PDB file of C-alpha atoms in Angstrom:
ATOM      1  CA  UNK A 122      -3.697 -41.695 -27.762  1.00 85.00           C
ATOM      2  CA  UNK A 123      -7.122 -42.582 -25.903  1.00 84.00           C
ATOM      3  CA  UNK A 124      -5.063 -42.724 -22.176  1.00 88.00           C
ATOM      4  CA  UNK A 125      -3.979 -39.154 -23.500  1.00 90.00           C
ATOM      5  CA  UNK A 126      -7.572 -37.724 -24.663  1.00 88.00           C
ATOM      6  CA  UNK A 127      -9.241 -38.971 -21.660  1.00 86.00           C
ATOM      7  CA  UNK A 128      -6.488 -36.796 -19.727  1.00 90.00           C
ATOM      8  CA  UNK A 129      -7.440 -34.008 -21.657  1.00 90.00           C
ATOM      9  CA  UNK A 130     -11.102 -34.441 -20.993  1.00 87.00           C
ATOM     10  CA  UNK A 131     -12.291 -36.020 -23.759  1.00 87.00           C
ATOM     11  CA  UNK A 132     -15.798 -37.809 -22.753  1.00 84.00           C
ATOM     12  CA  UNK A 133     -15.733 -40.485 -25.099  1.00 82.00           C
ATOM     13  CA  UNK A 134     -13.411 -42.823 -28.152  1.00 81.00           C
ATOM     14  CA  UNK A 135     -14.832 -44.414 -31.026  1.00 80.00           C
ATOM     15  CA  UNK A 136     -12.935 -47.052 -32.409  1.00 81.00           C
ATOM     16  CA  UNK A 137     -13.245 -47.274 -36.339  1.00 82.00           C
ATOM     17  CA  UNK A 138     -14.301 -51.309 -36.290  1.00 80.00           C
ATOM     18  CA  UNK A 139     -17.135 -50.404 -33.935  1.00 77.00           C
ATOM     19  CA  UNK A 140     -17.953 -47.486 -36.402  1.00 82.00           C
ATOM     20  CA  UNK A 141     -22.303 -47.915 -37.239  1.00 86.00           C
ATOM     21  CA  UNK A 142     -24.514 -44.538 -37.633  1.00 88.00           C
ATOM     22  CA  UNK A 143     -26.582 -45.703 -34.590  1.00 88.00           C
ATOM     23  CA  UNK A 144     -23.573 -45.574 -32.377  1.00 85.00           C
ATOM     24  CA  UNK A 145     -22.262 -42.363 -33.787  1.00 87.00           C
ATOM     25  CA  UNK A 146     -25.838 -41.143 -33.286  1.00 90.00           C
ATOM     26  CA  UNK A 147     -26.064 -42.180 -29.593  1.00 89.00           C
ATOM     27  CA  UNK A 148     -23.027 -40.502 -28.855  1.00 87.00           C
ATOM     28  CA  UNK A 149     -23.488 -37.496 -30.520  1.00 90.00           C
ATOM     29  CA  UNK A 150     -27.154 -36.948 -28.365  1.00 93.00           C
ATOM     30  CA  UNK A 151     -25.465 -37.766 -25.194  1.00 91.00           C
ATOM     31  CA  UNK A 152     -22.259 -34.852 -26.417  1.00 89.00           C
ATOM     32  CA  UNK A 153     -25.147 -32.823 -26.992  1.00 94.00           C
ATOM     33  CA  UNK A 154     -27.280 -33.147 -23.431  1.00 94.00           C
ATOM     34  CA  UNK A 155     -23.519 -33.004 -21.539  1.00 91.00           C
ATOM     35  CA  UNK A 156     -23.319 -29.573 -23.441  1.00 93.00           C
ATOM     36  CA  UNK A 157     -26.545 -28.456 -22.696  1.00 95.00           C
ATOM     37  CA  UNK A 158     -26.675 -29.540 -18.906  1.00 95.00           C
ATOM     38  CA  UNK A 159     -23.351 -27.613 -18.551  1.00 93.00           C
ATOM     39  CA  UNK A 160     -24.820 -24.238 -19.812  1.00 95.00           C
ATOM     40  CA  UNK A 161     -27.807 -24.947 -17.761  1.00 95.00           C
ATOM     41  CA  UNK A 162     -24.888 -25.230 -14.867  1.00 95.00           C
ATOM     42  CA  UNK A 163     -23.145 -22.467 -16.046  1.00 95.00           C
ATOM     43  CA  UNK A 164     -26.463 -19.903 -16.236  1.00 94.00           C
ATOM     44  CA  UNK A 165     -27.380 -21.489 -12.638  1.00 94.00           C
ATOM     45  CA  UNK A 166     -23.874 -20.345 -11.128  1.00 91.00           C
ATOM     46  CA  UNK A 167     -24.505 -17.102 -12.789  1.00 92.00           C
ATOM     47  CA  UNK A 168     -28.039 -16.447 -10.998  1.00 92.00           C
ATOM     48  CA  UNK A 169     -26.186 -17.577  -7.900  1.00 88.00           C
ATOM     49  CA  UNK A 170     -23.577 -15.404  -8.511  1.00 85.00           C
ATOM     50  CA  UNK A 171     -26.065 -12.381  -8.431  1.00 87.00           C
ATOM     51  CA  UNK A 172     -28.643 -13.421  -5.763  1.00 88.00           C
ATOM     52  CA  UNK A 173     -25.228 -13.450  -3.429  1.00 85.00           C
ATOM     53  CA  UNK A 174     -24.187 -10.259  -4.827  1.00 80.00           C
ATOM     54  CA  UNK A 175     -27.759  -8.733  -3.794  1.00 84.00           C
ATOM     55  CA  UNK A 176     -27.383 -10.307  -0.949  1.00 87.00           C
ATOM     56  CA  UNK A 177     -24.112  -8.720  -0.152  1.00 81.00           C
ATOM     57  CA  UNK A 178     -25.713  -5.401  -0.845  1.00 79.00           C
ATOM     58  CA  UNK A 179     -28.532  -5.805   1.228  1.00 85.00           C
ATOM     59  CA  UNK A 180     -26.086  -6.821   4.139  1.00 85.00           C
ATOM     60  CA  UNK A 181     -24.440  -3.886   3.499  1.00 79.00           C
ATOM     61  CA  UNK A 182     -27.182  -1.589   4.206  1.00 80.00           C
ATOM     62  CA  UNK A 183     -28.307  -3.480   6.336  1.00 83.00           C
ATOM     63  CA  UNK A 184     -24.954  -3.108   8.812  1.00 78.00           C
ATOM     64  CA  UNK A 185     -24.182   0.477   7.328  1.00 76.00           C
ATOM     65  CA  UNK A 186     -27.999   1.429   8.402  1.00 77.00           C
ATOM     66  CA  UNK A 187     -27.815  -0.444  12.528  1.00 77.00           C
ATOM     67  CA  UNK A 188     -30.649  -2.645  11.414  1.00 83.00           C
ATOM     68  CA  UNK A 189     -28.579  -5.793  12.857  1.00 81.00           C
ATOM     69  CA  UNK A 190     -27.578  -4.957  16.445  1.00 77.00           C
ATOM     70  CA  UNK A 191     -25.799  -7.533  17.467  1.00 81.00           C
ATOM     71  CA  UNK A 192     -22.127  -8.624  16.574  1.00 78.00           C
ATOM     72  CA  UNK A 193     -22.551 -12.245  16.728  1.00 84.00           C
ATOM     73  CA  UNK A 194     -25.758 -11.780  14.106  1.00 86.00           C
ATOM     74  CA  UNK A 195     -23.722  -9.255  12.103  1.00 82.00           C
ATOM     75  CA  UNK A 196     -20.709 -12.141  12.217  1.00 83.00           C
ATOM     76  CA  UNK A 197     -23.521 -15.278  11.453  1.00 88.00           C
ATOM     77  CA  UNK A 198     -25.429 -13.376   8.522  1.00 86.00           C
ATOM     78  CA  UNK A 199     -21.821 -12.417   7.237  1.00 85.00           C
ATOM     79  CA  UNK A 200     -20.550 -16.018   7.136  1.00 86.00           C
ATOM     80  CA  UNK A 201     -23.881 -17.262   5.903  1.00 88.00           C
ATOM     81  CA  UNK A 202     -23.447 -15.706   2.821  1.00 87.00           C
ATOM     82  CA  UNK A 203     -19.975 -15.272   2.278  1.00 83.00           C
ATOM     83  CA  UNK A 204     -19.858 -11.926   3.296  1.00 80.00           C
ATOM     84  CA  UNK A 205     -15.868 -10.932   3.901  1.00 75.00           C
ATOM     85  CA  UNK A 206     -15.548  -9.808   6.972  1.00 73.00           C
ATOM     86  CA  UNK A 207     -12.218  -7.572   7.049  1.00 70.00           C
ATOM     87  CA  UNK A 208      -9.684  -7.241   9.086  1.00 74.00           C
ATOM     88  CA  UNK A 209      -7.881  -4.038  10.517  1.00 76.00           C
ATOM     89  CA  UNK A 210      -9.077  -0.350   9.871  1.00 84.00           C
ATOM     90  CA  UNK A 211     -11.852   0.027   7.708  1.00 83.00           C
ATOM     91  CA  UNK A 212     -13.523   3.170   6.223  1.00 83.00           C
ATOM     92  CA  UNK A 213     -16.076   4.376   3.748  1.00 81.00           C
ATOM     93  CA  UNK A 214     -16.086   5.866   0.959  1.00 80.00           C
ATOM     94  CA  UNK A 215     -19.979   7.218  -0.123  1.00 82.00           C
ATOM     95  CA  UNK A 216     -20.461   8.134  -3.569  1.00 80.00           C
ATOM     96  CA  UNK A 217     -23.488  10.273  -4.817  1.00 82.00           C
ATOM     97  CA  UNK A 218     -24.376  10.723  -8.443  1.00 77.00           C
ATOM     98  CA  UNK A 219     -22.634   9.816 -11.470  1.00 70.00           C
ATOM     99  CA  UNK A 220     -20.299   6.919 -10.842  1.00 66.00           C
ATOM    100  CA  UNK A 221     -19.248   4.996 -13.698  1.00 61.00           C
ATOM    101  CA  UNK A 222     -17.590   1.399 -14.200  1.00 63.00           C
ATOM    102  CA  UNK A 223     -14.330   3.520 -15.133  1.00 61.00           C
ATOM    103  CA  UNK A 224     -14.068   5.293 -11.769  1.00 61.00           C
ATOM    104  CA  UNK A 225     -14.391   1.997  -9.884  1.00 63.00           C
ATOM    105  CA  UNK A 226     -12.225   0.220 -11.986  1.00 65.00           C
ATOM    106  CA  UNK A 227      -9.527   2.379 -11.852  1.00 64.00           C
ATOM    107  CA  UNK A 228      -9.730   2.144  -7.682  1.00 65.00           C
ATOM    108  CA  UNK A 229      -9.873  -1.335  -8.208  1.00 58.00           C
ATOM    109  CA  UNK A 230      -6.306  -1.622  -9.912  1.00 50.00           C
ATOM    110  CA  UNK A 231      -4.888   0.436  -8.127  1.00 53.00           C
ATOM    111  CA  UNK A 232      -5.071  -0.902  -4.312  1.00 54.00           C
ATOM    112  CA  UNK A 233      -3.958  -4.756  -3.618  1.00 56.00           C
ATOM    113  CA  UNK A 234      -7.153  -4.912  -1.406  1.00 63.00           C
ATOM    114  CA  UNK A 235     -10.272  -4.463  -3.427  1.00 69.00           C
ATOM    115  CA  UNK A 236     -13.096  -2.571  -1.966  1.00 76.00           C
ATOM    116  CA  UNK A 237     -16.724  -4.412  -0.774  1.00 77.00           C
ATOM    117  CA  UNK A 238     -18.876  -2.107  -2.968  1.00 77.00           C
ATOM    118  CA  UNK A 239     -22.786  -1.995  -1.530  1.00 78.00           C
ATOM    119  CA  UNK A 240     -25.077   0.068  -3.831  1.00 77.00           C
ATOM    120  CA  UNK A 241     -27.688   1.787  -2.022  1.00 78.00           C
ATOM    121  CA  UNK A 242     -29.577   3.532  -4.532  1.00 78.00           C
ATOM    122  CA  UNK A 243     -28.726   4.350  -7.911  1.00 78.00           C
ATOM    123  CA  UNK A 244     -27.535   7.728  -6.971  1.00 80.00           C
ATOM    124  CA  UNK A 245     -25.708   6.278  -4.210  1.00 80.00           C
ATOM    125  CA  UNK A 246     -22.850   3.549  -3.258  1.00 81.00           C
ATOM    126  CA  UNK A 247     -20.725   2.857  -0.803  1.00 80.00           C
ATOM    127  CA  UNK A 248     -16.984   1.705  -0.596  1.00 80.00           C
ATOM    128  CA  UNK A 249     -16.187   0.149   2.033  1.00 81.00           C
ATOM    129  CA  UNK A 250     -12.043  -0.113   2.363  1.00 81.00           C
ATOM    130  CA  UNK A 251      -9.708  -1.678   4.670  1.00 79.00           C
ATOM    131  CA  UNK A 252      -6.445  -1.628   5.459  1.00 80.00           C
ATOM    132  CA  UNK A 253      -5.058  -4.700   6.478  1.00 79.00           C
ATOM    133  CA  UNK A 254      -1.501  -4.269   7.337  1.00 78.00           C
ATOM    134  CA  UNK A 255      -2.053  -0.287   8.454  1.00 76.00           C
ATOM    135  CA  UNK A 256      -1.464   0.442  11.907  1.00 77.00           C
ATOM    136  CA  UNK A 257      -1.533   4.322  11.384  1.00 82.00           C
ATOM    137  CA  UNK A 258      -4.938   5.848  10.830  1.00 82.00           C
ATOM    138  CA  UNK A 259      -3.546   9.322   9.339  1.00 85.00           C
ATOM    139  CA  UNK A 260      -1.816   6.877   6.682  1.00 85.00           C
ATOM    140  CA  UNK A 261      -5.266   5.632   6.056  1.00 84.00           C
ATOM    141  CA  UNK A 262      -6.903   8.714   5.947  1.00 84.00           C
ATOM    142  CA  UNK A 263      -4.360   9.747   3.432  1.00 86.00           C
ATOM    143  CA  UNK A 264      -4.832   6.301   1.483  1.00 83.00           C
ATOM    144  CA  UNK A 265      -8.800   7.349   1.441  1.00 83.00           C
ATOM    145  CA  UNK A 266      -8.060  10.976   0.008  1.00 85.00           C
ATOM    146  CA  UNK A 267      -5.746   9.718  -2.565  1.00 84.00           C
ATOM    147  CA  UNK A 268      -8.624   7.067  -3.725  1.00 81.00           C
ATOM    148  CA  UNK A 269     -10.989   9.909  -3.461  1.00 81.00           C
ATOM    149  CA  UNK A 270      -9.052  12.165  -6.017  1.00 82.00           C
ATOM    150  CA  UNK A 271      -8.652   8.536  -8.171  1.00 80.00           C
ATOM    151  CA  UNK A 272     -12.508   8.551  -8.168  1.00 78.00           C
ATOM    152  CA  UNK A 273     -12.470  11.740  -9.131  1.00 77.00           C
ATOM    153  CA  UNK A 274     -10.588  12.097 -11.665  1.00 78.00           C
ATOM    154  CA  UNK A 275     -11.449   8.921 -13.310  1.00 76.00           C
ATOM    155  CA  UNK A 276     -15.276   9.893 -13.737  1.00 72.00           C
ATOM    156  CA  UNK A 277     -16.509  10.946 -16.737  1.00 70.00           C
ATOM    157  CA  UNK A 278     -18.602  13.933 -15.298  1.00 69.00           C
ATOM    158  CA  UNK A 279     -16.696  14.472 -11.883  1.00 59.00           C
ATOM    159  CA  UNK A 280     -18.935  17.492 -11.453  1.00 64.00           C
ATOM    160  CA  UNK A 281     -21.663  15.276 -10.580  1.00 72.00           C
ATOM    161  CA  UNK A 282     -20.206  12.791  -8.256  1.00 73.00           C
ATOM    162  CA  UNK A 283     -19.819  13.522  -4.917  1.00 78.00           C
ATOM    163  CA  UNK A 284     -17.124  11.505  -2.581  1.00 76.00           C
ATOM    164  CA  UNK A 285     -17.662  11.399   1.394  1.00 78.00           C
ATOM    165  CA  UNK A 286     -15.131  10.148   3.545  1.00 78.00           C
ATOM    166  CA  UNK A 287     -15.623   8.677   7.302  1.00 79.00           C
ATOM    167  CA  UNK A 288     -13.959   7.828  10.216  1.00 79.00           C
ATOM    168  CA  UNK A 289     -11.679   4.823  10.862  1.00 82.00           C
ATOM    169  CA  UNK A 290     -13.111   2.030  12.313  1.00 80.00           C
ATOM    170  CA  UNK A 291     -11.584  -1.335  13.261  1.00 74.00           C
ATOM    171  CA  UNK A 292     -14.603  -4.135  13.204  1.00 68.00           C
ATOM    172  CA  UNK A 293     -17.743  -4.997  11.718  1.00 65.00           C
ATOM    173  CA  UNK A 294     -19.795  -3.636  14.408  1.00 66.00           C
ATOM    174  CA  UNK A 295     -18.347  -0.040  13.852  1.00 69.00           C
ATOM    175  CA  UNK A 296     -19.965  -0.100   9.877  1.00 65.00           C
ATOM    176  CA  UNK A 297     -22.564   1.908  12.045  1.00 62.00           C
ATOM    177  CA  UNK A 298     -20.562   4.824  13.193  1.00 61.00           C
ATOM    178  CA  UNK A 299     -18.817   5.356  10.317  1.00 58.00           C
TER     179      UNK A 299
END
């Protein structure tokens, strides 16, 4: 049975000869720090978690606005944060105003690819999609309008939210002309 618990995780066996209050009592504090240094690891991963995810969105703008000129520092701030870099076509989707969790979501679940979202403002985001395995780009403009009318018709006011469309591109370094 102990083999089997320590399998399962278990940190620890008393044995019932061994059994005194102080031991019990020793074990118990160190249960108790191993719980509390793993929500202190678990609330770390989560500020990591969103520093990188500002971090993605400041890339973002930053590739979407030409503030990084060059390819190879697009391609070394990308990798240094984890940045996917995608492969084949990619577009944009902007969206102004109202866009709610329920609009995204729905794109989300419906495409196999999910979309790098970078939030400009409040008012404004930006999907960035790709197409991996699409060779034609009329199939991904068609792809885009389809997710447009998703975005659409999953918002809860679609009167206020505006969807823009761009060009095709094929590479990191064409984020600026689109």
């Amino acid at each position: 049975f102990v083999k089997e618990a320590l399998k399962l995780g278990a940190e620890d066996y008393l044995l019932k000869h061994d059994l005194e209050p102080e031991t019990l009592q020793q074990l118990l504090s160190q249960m108790k720090t191993k719980i509390e240094d793993g929500l202190h690891q678990k609330r770390q991963a989560a500020i990591r978690n969103e520093n990188l995810q500002e971090m993605w969105h400041l890339l973002g703008r930053k590739l979407l606005l030409g503030d990084i000129k060059t390819i190879e520092e697009m391609q070394d701030q990308a990798t240094a944060i984890r940045f996917p870099i995608p492969k084949g076509p990619i577009a944009i989707l902007l969206l102004e105003g109202e866009c709610n969790a329920n609009s995204t979501h729905a794109l989300q679940s419906q495409r196999g690819e999910a979309p790098i979202f970078v939030k400009i403002t409040d008012q404004r985001t930006v999907l960035m999609m790709h197409f991996p395995e699409e060779h034609s780009e009329a199939q991904c403009k068609d792809e885009l309008m389809h997710q447009a009318a998703v975005l659409m018709e999953n918002s809860s006011e679609p009167s206020t939210l505006t969807v823009s469309i761009s060009s095709i591109g094929h590479d990191l370094k064409d984020w600026t002309l689109l």
